[in-house]
Structures are given as C-alpha cells and as structure tokens.
Amino acid sequence: MKHVFSFIAVLAAVPAIAEENRQLDAHEHGVGALNIAIDGSTVAMEFHAPGADIVGFEYAAKSDADIAAIDAAIARLKAPLDLFMMADAAACSVTEARAELESEESHDEHDEDHKDDHAEEGHDDHDGHDDHAEDAGHTEFHAEYTLDCENPAALTQITFAYFEAFPNAKEVEVQIITTSGAQAFEVERDAPVLDLGR
Ligand SMILES: [Zn+2]
C-alpha cells in the first residue's frame, strides 16, 4: 500500500510542476520585460530577462567562470541607471535595487518528492540540484528598483544602454503605468531609445 500511496502523491504533484515549467519555458530568449510605475517623484521598476540574454547560458553554474559571470551580471543589474538611462534633468537617484537569478528548482516546492526517488543513489542535496537544473534548462534574472526623481516631468526618454551591457539581448517589452494610464512599448537593439511622449 505504501508504494501505491507514493505513486498517487507523485501524480498529484504533476500539474503543479508542469505549470511552473510552463512559466519559465514561456520566456523567449532575447526578450526581456521591464515594468515601470511612475507616481510623482517615485519610479518603481521591475525587470525580467532570460539567463540566455544576460550571461549566455541557463544551466546551473558549474565552473568558476560561470559563477563569476552570474555575479558580474547581478552587479550590473543592481545599477539600473547605467542600463536604463534617464534624462539628467530628471535628477533620478536609486533608493533601492535588488537583483537575483531565478532557476526552476528554486521555485519547485515538489523537489522533495524527487529527492526521495534518488535517495538510494547516495546523492547529497547539492549534487541532486545540479543534475536537476542541467536537465531543466531555463533561468531568469529578476531585478526590482525604486528610484527617486526630483524632476519627474523631465522623464521623457529612457536610453537602453542595457543592450550594450548584454550583447545577447535583442528586445525589451516595456510597460509604463502612470496616473494617466498604462502604455506598452517594444524597445529593440536597433532603436534603443524609448520616447515616453510625455
Ligand atoms: Zn530559457
């Protein structure tokens, strides 16, 4: 009976695992997403981009070079005004910046079920994670920023130096929310200046 029970438990977990995989599978390599909310002098931004765009790989970091590439990318992503350049006249400064690498296993709450299957093979937790991530494939960088802009009326353009920093990035889908509504844009490498028309 114990065997039957665990089989049912694994089946029950499948839809949730499939759904999580769909989320990261849904990202398109070369395409990032930037959401910007402007409220008075406060500008809140959220950024997502595939690992392929930022470091050129999405497997779990193995070599020192991989780890160094991820650390360097996170450091660059923590400097939003160097990537998404606002007009000097807006006098923006960064009040908060966070960046991290998200991989599938870090969101997989059902990982414990898999570990039970492999327990006899003597893998420790660390090796198990590496193997899983290699098979799974997709990672994303995620960043959140808060800016304070002394003169928000001067926020008329954003220059995406992001494309120079990350050669694999091709496009960013931008959504801007202000008190007057929401607007969507696509900013491409060929034309990296977003005119906010305000
Ligand atoms: Zn991917």
Short mmCIF file of C-alpha atoms in Angstrom, two decimals, residues 34-46 145-147 155 175-179 181:
data_model
loop_
_atom_site.label_atom_id
_atom_site.label_comp_id
_atom_site.label_asym_id
_atom_site.label_seq_id
_atom_site.Cartn_x
_atom_site.Cartn_y
_atom_site.Cartn_z
CA LEU A 34 10.55 45.97 -17.92
CA ASN A 35 7.59 47.30 -15.95
CA ILE A 36 7.76 50.90 -14.82
CA ALA A 37 5.35 52.66 -12.48
CA ILE A 38 5.71 56.42 -12.13
CA ASP A 39 3.93 58.07 -9.24
CA GLY A 40 5.06 61.62 -8.54
CA SER A 41 8.78 61.55 -7.88
CA THR A 42 8.83 57.80 -7.20
CA VAL A 43 9.65 55.46 -10.05
CA ALA A 44 9.30 51.74 -9.34
CA MET A 45 10.71 49.30 -11.88
CA GLU A 46 10.67 45.53 -12.23
CA TYR A 145 14.29 49.04 -8.41
CA THR A 146 12.97 52.12 -6.72
CA LEU A 147 14.15 55.49 -7.98
CA LEU A 155 11.34 61.79 -17.67
CA GLN A 175 5.03 48.61 -19.78
CA ILE A 176 4.69 52.02 -18.17
CA ILE A 177 2.00 52.86 -15.68
CA THR A 178 1.39 56.45 -14.66
CA THR A 179 -1.54 58.24 -13.06
CA GLY A 181 -2.86 55.23 -17.61
#
